[in-house]
Amino acid sequence: MHTDFTFIENGTVTSPSGFTAGAAYAGINKHARFNLDTALLASAVPCHAVGVFTTSGFKAAAVVLCQSRVPSSSIRGIVVNSGCANAGTGEYGEPDAQNMLTAAADRLGIDAFEMLIASTGVIGKRLPLEALKTAIASIKFSSNGGDLMAKAIMTTDTIPKQCAVVCGGYTIGGVAKGSGMIHPDMATMLSFITTDAVVETGFLQHALREAVNKSFNMISVDGDTSPSDSVILLANGLAGGETITAGSEEAACFQQALDALCIYLAKAVARDGEGATKLMEVTVKGAASAEDARQVARVITTSPLVKTAVHGCDPNWGRIVAAAGRSGAAFVLEKLSLAIGGALVLSNGQPVPADNDELVRVLGGSEVKIELDLNLGSFAAIAWGCDLSAEYVSINADYTT
Amino acid sequence: MHTDFTFIENGTVTSPSGFTAGAAYAGINKHARFNLDTALLASAVPCHAVGVFTTSGFKAAAVVLCQSRVPSSSIRGIVVNSGCANAGTGEYGEPDAQNMLTAAADRLGIDAFEMLIASTGVIGKRLPLEALKTAIASIKFSSNGGDLMAKAIMTTDTIPKQCAVVCGGYTIGGVAKGSGMIHPDMATMLSFITTDAVVETGFLQHALREAVNKSFNMISVDGDTSPSDSVILLANGLAGGETITAGSEEAACFQQALDALCIYLAKAVARDGEGATKLMEVTVKGAASAEDARQVARVITTSPLVKTAVHGCDPNWGRIVAAAGRSGAAFVLEKLSLAIGGALVLSNGQPVPADNDELVRVLGGSEVKIELDLNLGSFAAIAWGCDLSAEYVSINADYTT
């Protein structure tokens, strides 16, 4: 059984065979760090395409369109823009998305129904279609264009997020964006993943859902969720070999590699949360159910009081216990143990005399690990979040203006 | 039918007949604005006592003790301290609370089982019992001591919160505290309410639950809930007259007056949220169920992205729609209408060209009103919250240190 996978240097969404990408600037995203806001991803051959999308009742036009189209076995490309979400745009939403799709399909010389689409940015404003069409028509493709795509989809992100893993004879690559409006109720804002593996579509959908539940659905920046959230996975089969189907040894290997890739990207999103200065990793074990474990971990990563304490290197562990207690999960204070950065502060509900200076030092690191043992069962989960800083407030107090 | 009630000037928890209070400083709350951190409320005669407490699995020792004791018909007083929550203190929690109760009962010359207790402040630290006993023994009582009690229970609050209403021949008075760790999952952190009305205990409990659901359970500062949250209502019957029982005209009057008093105190808590510069009032109508209406209103007041936009006077209404959409309530974008400060920005899912300068002006006020019509049913709710400022972060990044 292959259980080995390796992250490759400078890996990105165009690392798997047959994928190319390019990007341009349409002037939609006024804050674009790399002067790019529009990207196209293309596959040399039709792909199996699966996706996981926002669970919000308020869905962007692009999400509605993609959900009507996947799973599919005939997707050739994805077009995406940042700076405008084309959400809450009323009767204009769907036709504007269709026009953007058509322009992208024209650029690739394919049919519009072979394309998927995503938009991220301000809600309630229309896409500037003419500028977008001009930008799309100008895009040049290359096999290392994934880096440009990672840059073009950024909004308040400060760094592009991309990676790739090789596993057996195939590669899986991906890009992601998302810095605010991130909460584990669904996917992150946007992530695009590709593979040249030959994978049966039903298993592909299942594998993506599994990986998303362990990664993008376990991160939080601010508890807010977006109408645009989408994770799309394209598999073009160009690596050849046996088809990977559910239950096989290769399927387990593929799942492990996909999990690792999604966790890498999700952690990168959490670490780059708006205004964040550090990554918070919350591990919960001993929960009475899997859902309880997830819920406790997520409530802690979302708590403004925990996030501000982590920001201020303040070992105020009572806030972590308070968040766990109000999570709705089965909880018995007298059984709870809690460690921060490996230092035990509560053991079976009894406070443990802790070295305050050591706790402050641990909280000052770029990654803060919080571990809870509920001692009620055998279920575990890991969630990731970030600290809450004054910078988060200033970023969001004047985002549209 | 009496439907009239009037707020009285300088009203407080000792406004109803037969209630006195006093406060002292035990040195527990290092940040006490009025040099007070320990208070005693006393009734000249035994009271009917009812309460609503935190729903968190993590409960402070004082909450566990009060819950075992109410409803009761023999309560004579309440002792409360700020600066230390006596929560997460393991095996010391209950005996420390009992010792504090006994000291308070001694001061009043009553039995310990005639007392209730509350503690608010840092989690995980023990009460300094000797200092507390000395402070309690020094407390002097007066019929306008409610003001001192309002001051002694403050933690990060910036102003004391108190009021009283007269209705028919009786009075209802109250104090509240709470500035952070405030979320509509339960009561606020602490509120103590008194009345000299003659009220049947079963109806009293029902009336308090109803009033709390419309007031303290509809406010949010930061989405965090506290292990100490308690609202306690004492009725001593000294106003005389017929006993108020469920279903009577007087019961309806009492409920209205109690609702108004609780809403006044709850809004004061939200307005004084940590770092807050303005009050946000979210009205939801047209919901498919009462729970949906409450949920949508609460999710909006809790959203960091909505709170930062309100802080920055940024008319980024897409964030309000996004919060409503992810709330879990029945939601049809094409039916939604939204107004900010009376200015319509979305009508049946279609953006309405709005006067941006007017929206910015409205958002700059000390009270920002947000109104949604889901157009799906006939249920409504109102929730209150506050903006999220950089000051919130600095208050909470170093609270224990």
PDB file of N, CA, C and O in Angstrom, chain A residues 147-195:
ATOM      1  N   ASP A 147       0.926  29.904 -10.087  1.00  0.00           N
ATOM      2  CA  ASP A 147       1.392  30.957  -9.183  1.00  0.00           C
ATOM      3  C   ASP A 147       0.652  32.268  -9.456  1.00  0.00           C
ATOM      4  O   ASP A 147       0.269  32.981  -8.523  1.00  0.00           O
ATOM      5  N   LEU A 148       0.433  32.572 -10.742  1.00  0.00           N
ATOM      6  CA  LEU A 148      -0.310  33.790 -11.090  1.00  0.00           C
ATOM      7  C   LEU A 148      -1.768  33.675 -10.630  1.00  0.00           C
ATOM      8  O   LEU A 148      -2.369  34.634 -10.159  1.00  0.00           O
ATOM      9  N   MET A 149      -2.345  32.473 -10.765  1.00  0.00           N
ATOM     10  CA  MET A 149      -3.717  32.265 -10.325  1.00  0.00           C
ATOM     11  C   MET A 149      -3.817  32.463  -8.810  1.00  0.00           C
ATOM     12  O   MET A 149      -4.744  33.123  -8.310  1.00  0.00           O
ATOM     13  N   ALA A 150      -2.862  31.898  -8.068  1.00  0.00           N
ATOM     14  CA  ALA A 150      -2.863  32.056  -6.606  1.00  0.00           C
ATOM     15  C   ALA A 150      -2.823  33.528  -6.225  1.00  0.00           C
ATOM     16  O   ALA A 150      -3.452  33.954  -5.246  1.00  0.00           O
ATOM     17  N   LYS A 151      -2.113  34.324  -7.020  1.00  0.00           N
ATOM     18  CA  LYS A 151      -1.998  35.759  -6.730  1.00  0.00           C
ATOM     19  C   LYS A 151      -3.254  36.518  -7.143  1.00  0.00           C
ATOM     20  O   LYS A 151      -3.688  37.451  -6.466  1.00  0.00           O
ATOM     21  N   ALA A 152      -3.860  36.119  -8.251  1.00  0.00           N
ATOM     22  CA  ALA A 152      -5.022  36.853  -8.785  1.00  0.00           C
ATOM     23  C   ALA A 152      -6.263  36.686  -7.922  1.00  0.00           C
ATOM     24  O   ALA A 152      -7.147  37.542  -7.939  1.00  0.00           O
ATOM     25  N   ILE A 153      -6.359  35.590  -7.164  1.00  0.00           N
ATOM     26  CA  ILE A 153      -7.579  35.362  -6.377  1.00  0.00           C
ATOM     27  C   ILE A 153      -7.505  35.970  -4.979  1.00  0.00           C
ATOM     28  O   ILE A 153      -8.471  35.909  -4.221  1.00  0.00           O
ATOM     29  N   MET A 154      -6.391  36.596  -4.622  1.00  0.00           N
ATOM     30  CA  MET A 154      -6.242  37.187  -3.292  1.00  0.00           C
ATOM     31  C   MET A 154      -7.124  38.422  -3.115  1.00  0.00           C
ATOM     32  O   MET A 154      -7.283  39.204  -4.050  1.00  0.00           O
ATOM     33  N   THR A 155      -7.714  38.581  -1.941  1.00  0.00           N
ATOM     34  CA  THR A 155      -8.405  39.845  -1.625  1.00  0.00           C
ATOM     35  C   THR A 155      -7.628  40.522  -0.490  1.00  0.00           C
ATOM     36  O   THR A 155      -6.673  41.239  -0.756  1.00  0.00           O
ATOM     37  N   THR A 156      -8.043  40.269   0.766  1.00  0.00           N
ATOM     38  CA  THR A 156      -7.253  40.830   1.871  1.00  0.00           C
ATOM     39  C   THR A 156      -6.129  39.885   2.286  1.00  0.00           C
ATOM     40  O   THR A 156      -5.425  40.152   3.258  1.00  0.00           O
ATOM     41  N   ASP A 157      -5.953  38.803   1.594  1.00  0.00           N
ATOM     42  CA  ASP A 157      -4.817  37.906   1.824  1.00  0.00           C
ATOM     43  C   ASP A 157      -3.519  38.707   1.698  1.00  0.00           C
ATOM     44  O   ASP A 157      -3.431  39.633   0.896  1.00  0.00           O
ATOM     45  N   THR A 158      -2.511  38.310   2.457  1.00  0.00           N
ATOM     46  CA  THR A 158      -1.213  38.978   2.301  1.00  0.00           C
ATOM     47  C   THR A 158      -0.201  38.105   1.558  1.00  0.00           C
ATOM     48  O   THR A 158       0.796  38.621   1.075  1.00  0.00           O
ATOM     49  N   ILE A 159      -0.448  36.794   1.499  1.00  0.00           N
ATOM     50  CA  ILE A 159       0.456  35.917   0.753  1.00  0.00           C
ATOM     51  C   ILE A 159      -0.346  34.926  -0.082  1.00  0.00           C
ATOM     52  O   ILE A 159      -1.426  34.491   0.325  1.00  0.00           O
ATOM     53  N   PRO A 160       0.172  34.566  -1.280  1.00  0.00           N
ATOM     54  CA  PRO A 160      -0.502  33.551  -2.090  1.00  0.00           C
ATOM     55  C   PRO A 160      -0.393  32.191  -1.405  1.00  0.00           C
ATOM     56  O   PRO A 160       0.561  31.938  -0.664  1.00  0.00           O
ATOM     57  N   LYS A 161      -1.396  31.332  -1.628  1.00  0.00           N
ATOM     58  CA  LYS A 161      -1.448  30.032  -0.954  1.00  0.00           C
ATOM     59  C   LYS A 161      -1.532  28.939  -2.006  1.00  0.00           C
ATOM     60  O   LYS A 161      -2.512  28.866  -2.746  1.00  0.00           O
ATOM     61  N   GLN A 162      -0.525  28.083  -2.067  1.00  0.00           N
ATOM     62  CA  GLN A 162      -0.465  27.069  -3.098  1.00  0.00           C
ATOM     63  C   GLN A 162       0.477  25.960  -2.659  1.00  0.00           C
ATOM     64  O   GLN A 162       1.400  26.200  -1.877  1.00  0.00           O
ATOM     65  N   CYS A 163       0.234  24.750  -3.148  1.00  0.00           N
ATOM     66  CA  CYS A 163       1.141  23.639  -2.869  1.00  0.00           C
ATOM     67  C   CYS A 163       0.772  22.476  -3.777  1.00  0.00           C
ATOM     68  O   CYS A 163      -0.246  22.505  -4.469  1.00  0.00           O
ATOM     69  N   ALA A 164       1.618  21.462  -3.786  1.00  0.00           N
ATOM     70  CA  ALA A 164       1.323  20.239  -4.531  1.00  0.00           C
ATOM     71  C   ALA A 164       2.005  19.068  -3.840  1.00  0.00           C
ATOM     72  O   ALA A 164       3.045  19.227  -3.195  1.00  0.00           O
ATOM     73  N   VAL A 165       1.374  17.900  -3.960  1.00  0.00           N
ATOM     74  CA  VAL A 165       1.966  16.677  -3.415  1.00  0.00           C
ATOM     75  C   VAL A 165       2.040  15.637  -4.527  1.00  0.00           C
ATOM     76  O   VAL A 165       1.187  15.600  -5.418  1.00  0.00           O
ATOM     77  N   VAL A 166       3.089  14.809  -4.479  1.00  0.00           N
ATOM     78  CA  VAL A 166       3.153  13.660  -5.380  1.00  0.00           C
ATOM     79  C   VAL A 166       2.924  12.407  -4.551  1.00  0.00           C
ATOM     80  O   VAL A 166       3.359  12.310  -3.401  1.00  0.00           O
ATOM     81  N   CYS A 167       2.207  11.462  -5.142  1.00  0.00           N
ATOM     82  CA  CYS A 167       1.804  10.260  -4.421  1.00  0.00           C
ATOM     83  C   CYS A 167       1.724   9.165  -5.462  1.00  0.00           C
ATOM     84  O   CYS A 167       0.936   9.263  -6.411  1.00  0.00           O
ATOM     85  N   GLY A 168       2.540   8.127  -5.332  1.00  0.00           N
ATOM     86  CA  GLY A 168       2.567   7.110  -6.371  1.00  0.00           C
ATOM     87  C   GLY A 168       2.957   7.780  -7.677  1.00  0.00           C
ATOM     88  O   GLY A 168       3.877   8.587  -7.728  1.00  0.00           O
ATOM     89  N   GLY A 169       2.235   7.536  -8.739  1.00  0.00           N
ATOM     90  CA  GLY A 169       2.590   8.080 -10.041  1.00  0.00           C
ATOM     91  C   GLY A 169       1.857   9.343 -10.420  1.00  0.00           C
ATOM     92  O   GLY A 169       1.922   9.774 -11.572  1.00  0.00           O
ATOM     93  N   TYR A 170       1.129   9.935  -9.505  1.00  0.00           N
ATOM     94  CA  TYR A 170       0.358  11.135  -9.866  1.00  0.00           C
ATOM     95  C   TYR A 170       0.642  12.289  -8.909  1.00  0.00           C
ATOM     96  O   TYR A 170       1.314  12.140  -7.891  1.00  0.00           O
ATOM     97  N   THR A 171       0.098  13.443  -9.271  1.00  0.00           N
ATOM     98  CA  THR A 171       0.320  14.669  -8.508  1.00  0.00           C
ATOM     99  C   THR A 171      -1.030  15.296  -8.176  1.00  0.00           C
ATOM    100  O   THR A 171      -1.986  15.174  -8.953  1.00  0.00           O
ATOM    101  N   ILE A 172      -1.124  15.942  -7.023  1.00  0.00           N
ATOM    102  CA  ILE A 172      -2.297  16.746  -6.674  1.00  0.00           C
ATOM    103  C   ILE A 172      -1.786  18.147  -6.347  1.00  0.00           C
ATOM    104  O   ILE A 172      -0.832  18.293  -5.573  1.00  0.00           O
ATOM    105  N   GLY A 173      -2.388  19.164  -6.945  1.00  0.00           N
ATOM    106  CA  GLY A 173      -1.955  20.539  -6.686  1.00  0.00           C
ATOM    107  C   GLY A 173      -3.143  21.400  -6.312  1.00  0.00           C
ATOM    108  O   GLY A 173      -4.295  21.047  -6.588  1.00  0.00           O
ATOM    109  N   GLY A 174      -2.886  22.541  -5.672  1.00  0.00           N
ATOM    110  CA  GLY A 174      -4.005  23.397  -5.322  1.00  0.00           C
ATOM    111  C   GLY A 174      -3.585  24.816  -5.007  1.00  0.00           C
ATOM    112  O   GLY A 174      -2.422  25.090  -4.697  1.00  0.00           O
ATOM    113  N   VAL A 175      -4.560  25.715  -5.132  1.00  0.00           N
ATOM    114  CA  VAL A 175      -4.409  27.093  -4.667  1.00  0.00           C
ATOM    115  C   VAL A 175      -5.616  27.396  -3.779  1.00  0.00           C
ATOM    116  O   VAL A 175      -6.649  26.739  -3.882  1.00  0.00           O
ATOM    117  N   ALA A 176      -5.478  28.380  -2.924  1.00  0.00           N
ATOM    118  CA  ALA A 176      -6.597  28.801  -2.081  1.00  0.00           C
ATOM    119  C   ALA A 176      -6.475  30.275  -1.802  1.00  0.00           C
ATOM    120  O   ALA A 176      -5.390  30.859  -1.903  1.00  0.00           O
ATOM    121  N   LYS A 177      -7.601  30.904  -1.468  1.00  0.00           N
ATOM    122  CA  LYS A 177      -7.588  32.275  -0.981  1.00  0.00           C
ATOM    123  C   LYS A 177      -8.594  32.372   0.156  1.00  0.00           C
ATOM    124  O   LYS A 177      -9.477  31.522   0.295  1.00  0.00           O
ATOM    125  N   GLY A 178      -8.464  33.401   0.931  1.00  0.00           N
ATOM    126  CA  GLY A 178      -9.435  33.583   1.997  1.00  0.00           C
ATOM    127  C   GLY A 178      -8.729  34.129   3.201  1.00  0.00           C
ATOM    128  O   GLY A 178      -7.775  33.537   3.679  1.00  0.00           O
ATOM    129  N   SER A 179      -9.225  35.237   3.677  1.00  0.00           N
ATOM    130  CA  SER A 179      -8.527  35.904   4.761  1.00  0.00           C
ATOM    131  C   SER A 179      -9.539  36.415   5.778  1.00  0.00           C
ATOM    132  O   SER A 179      -9.297  36.424   6.961  1.00  0.00           O
ATOM    133  N   GLY A 180     -10.719  36.800   5.306  1.00  0.00           N
ATOM    134  CA  GLY A 180     -11.821  37.183   6.185  1.00  0.00           C
ATOM    135  C   GLY A 180     -13.056  36.435   5.751  1.00  0.00           C
ATOM    136  O   GLY A 180     -13.063  35.766   4.715  1.00  0.00           O
ATOM    137  N   MET A 181     -14.146  36.562   6.517  1.00  0.00           N
ATOM    138  CA  MET A 181     -15.394  35.840   6.262  1.00  0.00           C
ATOM    139  C   MET A 181     -15.112  34.338   6.171  1.00  0.00           C
ATOM    140  O   MET A 181     -15.621  33.629   5.312  1.00  0.00           O
ATOM    141  N   ILE A 182     -14.258  33.882   7.088  1.00  0.00           N
ATOM    142  CA  ILE A 182     -13.831  32.479   7.099  1.00  0.00           C
ATOM    143  C   ILE A 182     -14.382  31.822   8.352  1.00  0.00           C
ATOM    144  O   ILE A 182     -14.101  32.251   9.453  1.00  0.00           O
ATOM    145  N   HIS A 183     -15.161  30.792   8.176  1.00  0.00           N
ATOM    146  CA  HIS A 183     -15.700  30.081   9.330  1.00  0.00           C
ATOM    147  C   HIS A 183     -16.059  28.658   8.933  1.00  0.00           C
ATOM    148  O   HIS A 183     -16.550  28.422   7.839  1.00  0.00           O
ATOM    149  N   PRO A 184     -15.835  27.720   9.839  1.00  0.00           N
ATOM    150  CA  PRO A 184     -16.034  26.311   9.506  1.00  0.00           C
ATOM    151  C   PRO A 184     -17.499  25.903   9.413  1.00  0.00           C
ATOM    152  O   PRO A 184     -17.990  25.118  10.189  1.00  0.00           O
ATOM    153  N   ASP A 185     -18.213  26.469   8.480  1.00  0.00           N
ATOM    154  CA  ASP A 185     -19.583  26.048   8.259  1.00  0.00           C
ATOM    155  C   ASP A 185     -19.660  25.499   6.855  1.00  0.00           C
ATOM    156  O   ASP A 185     -20.705  25.130   6.373  1.00  0.00           O
ATOM    157  N   MET A 186     -18.536  25.441   6.209  1.00  0.00           N
ATOM    158  CA  MET A 186     -18.477  25.134   4.793  1.00  0.00           C
ATOM    159  C   MET A 186     -17.019  25.165   4.390  1.00  0.00           C
ATOM    160  O   MET A 186     -16.156  25.038   5.218  1.00  0.00           O
ATOM    161  N   ALA A 187     -16.773  25.362   3.130  1.00  0.00           N
ATOM    162  CA  ALA A 187     -15.413  25.477   2.640  1.00  0.00           C
ATOM    163  C   ALA A 187     -14.830  26.829   3.033  1.00  0.00           C
ATOM    164  O   ALA A 187     -15.496  27.647   3.634  1.00  0.00           O
ATOM    165  N   THR A 188     -13.581  27.052   2.696  1.00  0.00           N
ATOM    166  CA  THR A 188     -13.016  28.387   2.773  1.00  0.00           C
ATOM    167  C   THR A 188     -13.639  29.216   1.673  1.00  0.00           C
ATOM    168  O   THR A 188     -14.556  28.762   0.996  1.00  0.00           O
ATOM    169  N   MET A 189     -13.163  30.411   1.451  1.00  0.00           N
ATOM    170  CA  MET A 189     -13.793  31.191   0.404  1.00  0.00           C
ATOM    171  C   MET A 189     -13.596  30.532  -0.962  1.00  0.00           C
ATOM    172  O   MET A 189     -14.544  30.205  -1.632  1.00  0.00           O
ATOM    173  N   LEU A 190     -12.355  30.323  -1.371  1.00  0.00           N
ATOM    174  CA  LEU A 190     -12.116  29.678  -2.660  1.00  0.00           C
ATOM    175  C   LEU A 190     -10.893  28.784  -2.579  1.00  0.00           C
ATOM    176  O   LEU A 190      -9.857  29.190  -2.055  1.00  0.00           O
ATOM    177  N   SER A 191     -11.010  27.567  -3.103  1.00  0.00           N
ATOM    178  CA  SER A 191      -9.828  26.753  -3.334  1.00  0.00           C
ATOM    179  C   SER A 191     -10.049  25.931  -4.591  1.00  0.00           C
ATOM    180  O   SER A 191     -11.149  25.425  -4.842  1.00  0.00           O
ATOM    181  N   PHE A 192      -9.012  25.853  -5.410  1.00  0.00           N
ATOM    182  CA  PHE A 192      -9.066  25.074  -6.643  1.00  0.00           C
ATOM    183  C   PHE A 192      -7.975  24.028  -6.571  1.00  0.00           C
ATOM    184  O   PHE A 192      -6.818  24.343  -6.299  1.00  0.00           O
ATOM    185  N   ILE A 193      -8.363  22.788  -6.795  1.00  0.00           N
ATOM    186  CA  ILE A 193      -7.437  21.668  -6.662  1.00  0.00           C
ATOM    187  C   ILE A 193      -7.467  20.871  -7.962  1.00  0.00           C
ATOM    188  O   ILE A 193      -8.534  20.690  -8.564  1.00  0.00           O
ATOM    189  N   THR A 194      -6.309  20.407  -8.375  1.00  0.00           N
ATOM    190  CA  THR A 194      -6.225  19.621  -9.613  1.00  0.00           C
ATOM    191  C   THR A 194      -5.462  18.339  -9.344  1.00  0.00           C
ATOM    192  O   THR A 194      -4.656  18.263  -8.404  1.00  0.00           O
ATOM    193  N   THR A 195      -5.717  17.339 -10.162  1.00  0.00           N
ATOM    194  CA  THR A 195      -4.876  16.140 -10.118  1.00  0.00           C
ATOM    195  C   THR A 195      -4.877  15.495 -11.500  1.00  0.00           C
ATOM    196  O   THR A 195      -5.850  15.604 -12.247  1.00  0.00           O
TER     197      THR A 195
END
